[in-house]
Tab-separated table of C-alpha atoms in Angstrom:
chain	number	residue	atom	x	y	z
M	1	UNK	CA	102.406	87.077	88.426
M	2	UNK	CA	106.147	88.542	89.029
M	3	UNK	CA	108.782	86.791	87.799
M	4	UNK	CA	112.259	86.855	89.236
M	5	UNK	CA	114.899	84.824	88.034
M	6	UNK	CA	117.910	84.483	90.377
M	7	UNK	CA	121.662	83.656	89.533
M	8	UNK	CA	121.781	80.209	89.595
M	9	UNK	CA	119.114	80.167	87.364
M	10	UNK	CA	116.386	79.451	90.734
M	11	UNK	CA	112.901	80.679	89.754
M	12	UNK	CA	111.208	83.140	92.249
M	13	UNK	CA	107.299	83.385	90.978
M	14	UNK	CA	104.952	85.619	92.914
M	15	UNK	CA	101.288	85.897	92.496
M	16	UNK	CA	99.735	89.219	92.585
M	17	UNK	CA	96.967	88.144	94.642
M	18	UNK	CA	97.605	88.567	98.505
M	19	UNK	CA	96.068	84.507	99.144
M	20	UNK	CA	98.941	83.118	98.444
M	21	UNK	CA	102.212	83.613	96.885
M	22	UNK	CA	104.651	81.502	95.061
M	23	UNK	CA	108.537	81.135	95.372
M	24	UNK	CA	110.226	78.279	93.146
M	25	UNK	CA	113.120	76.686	93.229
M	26	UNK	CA	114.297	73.976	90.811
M	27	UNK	CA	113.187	71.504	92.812
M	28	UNK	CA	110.604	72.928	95.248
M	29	UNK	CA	107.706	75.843	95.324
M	30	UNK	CA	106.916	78.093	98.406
M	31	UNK	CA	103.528	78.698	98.870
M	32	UNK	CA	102.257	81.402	101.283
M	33	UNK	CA	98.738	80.826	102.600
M	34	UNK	CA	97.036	83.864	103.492
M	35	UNK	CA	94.457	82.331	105.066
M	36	UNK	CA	95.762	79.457	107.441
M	37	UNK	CA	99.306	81.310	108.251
M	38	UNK	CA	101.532	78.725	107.201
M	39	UNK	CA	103.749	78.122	103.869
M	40	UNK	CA	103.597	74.789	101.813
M	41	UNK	CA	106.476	73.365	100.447
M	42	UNK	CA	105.829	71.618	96.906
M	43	UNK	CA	108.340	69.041	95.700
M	44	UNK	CA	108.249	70.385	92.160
M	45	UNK	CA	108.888	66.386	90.783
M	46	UNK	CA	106.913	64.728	93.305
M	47	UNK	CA	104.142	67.455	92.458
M	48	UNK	CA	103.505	67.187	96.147
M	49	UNK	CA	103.028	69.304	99.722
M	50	UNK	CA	106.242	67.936	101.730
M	51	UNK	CA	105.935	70.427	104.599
M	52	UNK	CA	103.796	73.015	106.264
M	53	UNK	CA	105.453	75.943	107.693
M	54	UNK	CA	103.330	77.661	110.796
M	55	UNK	CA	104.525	81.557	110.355
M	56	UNK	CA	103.191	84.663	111.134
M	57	UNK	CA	99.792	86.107	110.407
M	58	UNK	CA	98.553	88.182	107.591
M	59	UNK	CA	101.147	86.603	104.705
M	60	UNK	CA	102.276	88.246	102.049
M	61	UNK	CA	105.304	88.785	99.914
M	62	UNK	CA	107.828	85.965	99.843
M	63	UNK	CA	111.710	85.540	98.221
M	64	UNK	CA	113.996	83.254	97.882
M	65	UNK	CA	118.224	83.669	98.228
M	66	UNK	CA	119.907	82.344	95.051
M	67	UNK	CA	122.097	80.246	97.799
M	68	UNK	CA	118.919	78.303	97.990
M	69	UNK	CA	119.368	78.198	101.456
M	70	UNK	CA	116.423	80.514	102.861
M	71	UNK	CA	112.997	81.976	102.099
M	72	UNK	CA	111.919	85.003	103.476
M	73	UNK	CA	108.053	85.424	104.154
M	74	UNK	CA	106.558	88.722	105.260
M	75	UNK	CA	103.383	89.011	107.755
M	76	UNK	CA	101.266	92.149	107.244
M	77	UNK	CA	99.493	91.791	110.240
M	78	UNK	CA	102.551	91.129	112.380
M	79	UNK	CA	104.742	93.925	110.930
M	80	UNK	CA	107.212	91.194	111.012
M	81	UNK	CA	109.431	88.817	108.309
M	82	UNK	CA	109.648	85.247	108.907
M	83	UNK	CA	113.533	83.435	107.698
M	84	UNK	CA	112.918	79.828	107.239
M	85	UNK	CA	115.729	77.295	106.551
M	86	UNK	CA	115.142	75.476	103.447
M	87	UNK	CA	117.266	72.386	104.881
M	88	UNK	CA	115.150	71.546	107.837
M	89	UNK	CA	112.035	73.622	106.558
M	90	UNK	CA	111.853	75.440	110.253
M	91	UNK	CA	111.569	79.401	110.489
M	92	UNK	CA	115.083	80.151	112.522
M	93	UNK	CA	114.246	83.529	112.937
M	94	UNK	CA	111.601	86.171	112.949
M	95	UNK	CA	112.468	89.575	112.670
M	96	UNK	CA	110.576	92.835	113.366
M	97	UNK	CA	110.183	95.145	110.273
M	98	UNK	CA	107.769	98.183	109.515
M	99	UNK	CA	104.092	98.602	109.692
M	100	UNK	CA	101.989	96.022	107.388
M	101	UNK	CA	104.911	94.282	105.309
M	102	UNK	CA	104.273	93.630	101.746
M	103	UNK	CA	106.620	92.863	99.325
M	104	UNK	CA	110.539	91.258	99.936
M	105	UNK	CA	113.158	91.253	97.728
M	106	UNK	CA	117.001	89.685	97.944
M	107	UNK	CA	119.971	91.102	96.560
M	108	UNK	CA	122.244	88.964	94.080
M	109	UNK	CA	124.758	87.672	96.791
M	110	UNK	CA	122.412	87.397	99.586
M	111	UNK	CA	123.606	90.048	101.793
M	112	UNK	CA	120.624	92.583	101.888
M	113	UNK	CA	117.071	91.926	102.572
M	114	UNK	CA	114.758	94.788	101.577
M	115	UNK	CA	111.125	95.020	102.549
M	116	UNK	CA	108.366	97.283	101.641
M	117	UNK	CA	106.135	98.511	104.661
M	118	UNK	CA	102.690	99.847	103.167
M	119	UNK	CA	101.828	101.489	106.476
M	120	UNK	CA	104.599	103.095	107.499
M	121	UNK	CA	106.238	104.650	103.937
M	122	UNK	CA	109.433	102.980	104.585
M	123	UNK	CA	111.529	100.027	103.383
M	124	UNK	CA	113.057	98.061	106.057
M	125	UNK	CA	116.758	97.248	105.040
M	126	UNK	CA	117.810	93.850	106.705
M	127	UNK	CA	121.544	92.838	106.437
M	128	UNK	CA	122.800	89.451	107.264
M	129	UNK	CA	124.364	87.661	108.526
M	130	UNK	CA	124.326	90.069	111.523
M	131	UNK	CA	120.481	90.768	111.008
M	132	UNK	CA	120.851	94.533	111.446
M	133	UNK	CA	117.550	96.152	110.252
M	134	UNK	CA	117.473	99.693	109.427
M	135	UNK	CA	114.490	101.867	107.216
M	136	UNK	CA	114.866	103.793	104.513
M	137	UNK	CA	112.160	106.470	103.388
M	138	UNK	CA	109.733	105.905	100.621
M	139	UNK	CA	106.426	107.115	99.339
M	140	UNK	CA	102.789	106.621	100.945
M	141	UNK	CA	101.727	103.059	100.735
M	142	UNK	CA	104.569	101.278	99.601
M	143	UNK	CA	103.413	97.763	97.822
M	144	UNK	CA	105.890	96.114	95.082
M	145	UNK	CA	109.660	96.113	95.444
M	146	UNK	CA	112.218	94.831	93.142
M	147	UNK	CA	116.157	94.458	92.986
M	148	UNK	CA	117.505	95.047	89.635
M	149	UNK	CA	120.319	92.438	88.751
M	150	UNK	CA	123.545	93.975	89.447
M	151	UNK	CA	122.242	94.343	92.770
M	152	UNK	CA	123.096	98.119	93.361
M	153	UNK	CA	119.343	99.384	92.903
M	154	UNK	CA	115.762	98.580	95.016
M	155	UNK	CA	112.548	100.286	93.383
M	156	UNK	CA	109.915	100.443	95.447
M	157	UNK	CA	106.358	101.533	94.307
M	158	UNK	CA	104.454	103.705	96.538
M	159	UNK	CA	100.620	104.016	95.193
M	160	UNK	CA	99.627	107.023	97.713
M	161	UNK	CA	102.415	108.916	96.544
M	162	UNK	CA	101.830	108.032	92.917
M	163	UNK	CA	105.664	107.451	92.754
M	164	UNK	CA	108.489	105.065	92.434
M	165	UNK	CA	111.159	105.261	94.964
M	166	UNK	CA	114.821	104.338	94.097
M	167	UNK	CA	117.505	103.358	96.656
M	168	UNK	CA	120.898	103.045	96.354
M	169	UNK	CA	121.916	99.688	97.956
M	170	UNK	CA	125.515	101.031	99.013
M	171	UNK	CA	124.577	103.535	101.083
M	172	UNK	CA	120.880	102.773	101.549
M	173	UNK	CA	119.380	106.506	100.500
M	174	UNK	CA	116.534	106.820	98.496
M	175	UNK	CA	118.461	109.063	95.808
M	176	UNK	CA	115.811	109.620	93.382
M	177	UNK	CA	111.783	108.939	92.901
M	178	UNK	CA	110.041	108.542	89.671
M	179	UNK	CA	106.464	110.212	89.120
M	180	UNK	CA	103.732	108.056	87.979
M	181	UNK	CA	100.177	107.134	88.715
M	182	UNK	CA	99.440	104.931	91.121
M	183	UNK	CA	101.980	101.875	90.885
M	184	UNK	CA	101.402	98.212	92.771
M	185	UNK	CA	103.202	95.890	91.427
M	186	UNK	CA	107.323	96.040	90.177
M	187	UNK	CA	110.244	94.114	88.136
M	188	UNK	CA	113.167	95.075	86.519
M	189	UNK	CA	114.307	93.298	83.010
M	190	UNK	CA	117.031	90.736	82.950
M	191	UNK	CA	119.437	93.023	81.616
M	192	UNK	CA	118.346	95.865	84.366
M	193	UNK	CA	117.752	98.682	81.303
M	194	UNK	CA	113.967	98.960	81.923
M	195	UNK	CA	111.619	98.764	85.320
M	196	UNK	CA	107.726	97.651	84.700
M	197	UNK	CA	105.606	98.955	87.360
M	198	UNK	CA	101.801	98.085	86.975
M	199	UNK	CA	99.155	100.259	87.743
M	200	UNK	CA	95.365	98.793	88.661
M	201	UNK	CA	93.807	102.050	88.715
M	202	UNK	CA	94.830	103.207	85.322
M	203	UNK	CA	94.618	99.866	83.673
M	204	UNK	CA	98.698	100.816	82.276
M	205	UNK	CA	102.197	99.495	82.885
M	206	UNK	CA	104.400	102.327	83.081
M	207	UNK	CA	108.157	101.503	81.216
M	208	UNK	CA	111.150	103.179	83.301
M	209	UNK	CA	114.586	103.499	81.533
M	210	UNK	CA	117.010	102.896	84.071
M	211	UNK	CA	119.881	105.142	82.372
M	212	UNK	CA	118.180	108.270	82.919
M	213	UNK	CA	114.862	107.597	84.936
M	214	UNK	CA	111.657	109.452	83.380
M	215	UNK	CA	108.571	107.202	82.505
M	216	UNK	CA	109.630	106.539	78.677
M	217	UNK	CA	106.564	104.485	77.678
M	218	UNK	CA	102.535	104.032	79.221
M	219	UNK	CA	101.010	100.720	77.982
M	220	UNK	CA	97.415	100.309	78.199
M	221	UNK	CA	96.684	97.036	79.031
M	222	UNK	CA	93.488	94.436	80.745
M	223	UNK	CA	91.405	96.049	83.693
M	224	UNK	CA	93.118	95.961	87.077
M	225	UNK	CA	96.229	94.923	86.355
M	226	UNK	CA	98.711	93.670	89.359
M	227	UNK	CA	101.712	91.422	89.036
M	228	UNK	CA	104.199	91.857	85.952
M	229	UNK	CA	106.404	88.849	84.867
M	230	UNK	CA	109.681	88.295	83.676
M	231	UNK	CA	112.097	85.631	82.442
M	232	UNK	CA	115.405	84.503	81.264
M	233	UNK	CA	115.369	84.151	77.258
M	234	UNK	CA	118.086	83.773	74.753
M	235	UNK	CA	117.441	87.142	72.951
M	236	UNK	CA	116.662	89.577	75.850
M	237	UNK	CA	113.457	91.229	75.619
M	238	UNK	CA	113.162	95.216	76.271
């Protein structure tokens, strides 16, 4: 499971398993249903489905702004992203992206949408409020994608390539990429100095340091390991 904590302190959980994945908010979870197309809203007190969302086929990643205002679902098999508006609990928008959408991740303030296209080695940039979509490069099967906090950095993993792809959020260039075997899943540490990118086939986590970018650590961990979790704590943890 990938934990991603935004701003105001709104919980963003994702599963690594593509059935269904998990965004939370203080007060509600969105749940994306592989298998019937739609997302369930949970009120988190009530402990109860309040809506189903019909989106697109094939879901997969999903993310939260730290507004709390929308959720953004991607559908593989649509090679599209579905906005919904957390008010009314309607999709407002649906937007075409790259091939076989995985992962989605939000910057800090909301203004950037970045989504990671396994099929066709790109990440699709989406700004709003205009909506202006535009790709960016990456490596060969491109699964996990994370923001780091400050907002100025995307990491994308890209398991064909056996690489992690970094892209500057200013410019949108992929200005560097990080060797490693096989990465899926990806999240950066509260205090952005690290980036854990899990890797199934070599039972690992791989340990990035973000001030100068080689692979400074290889955990061995469990068999097949996907998603990589992590919170807000009083001490932070490296």
């Amino acid at each position: 499971m990938h934990a991603d904590f935004t701003p105001d302190d709104a919980l963003n959980y994702t599963s690594a398993s593509k059935e269904f994945r998990i965004n939370v908010l203080p007060t509600h979870a969105y749940i994306t249903n592989y298998g019937s197309d739609s997302v369930s809203v949970i009120d988190t007190t009530e402990k109860t489905v309040t809506a189903t969302i019909p989106v697109g086929k094939g879901l997969s990643g999903v993310a939260v702004n730290s507004a709390g205002t929308k959720v953004y679902v991607t559908n593989s098999d649509d090679d599209t992203v579905s906005v919904i508006d957390i008010a009314s609990n309607t999709v407002i928008a649906t937007m075409n992206v790259g091939n076989a959408p995985e992962g989605v991740a939000v910057t800090p303030d909301g203004k950037q949408i970045y989504v990671a296209n396994s099929g066709s080695n790109t990440t699709s940039v989406i700004n709003i409020p205009k909506t202006a979509i535009s790709n960016v490069g990456v490596g060969g099967n491109s699964f996990g994608i994370a923001v780091n906090p400050a907002g100025t950095e995307v990491f994308t993993t890209n398991s064909k390539s056996d690489s992690v792809s970094i892209i500057d959020t200013l410019n949108n260039y992929n200005v560097r990429r990080v060797t490693l075997d096989a990465p899926d899943k990806i999240a950066v540490s509260p205090d952005g100095t690290r980036v854990y990118a899990t890797s199934p086939e070599r039972n690992s986590v791989y340990i990035i340091d973000t001030d100068i970018y080689p692979v400074t650590a290889t955990v061995s961990v469990g068999k097949y390991p996907f998603g990589v979790a992590f919170g807000h704590f009083r001490d932070s943890v490296r």
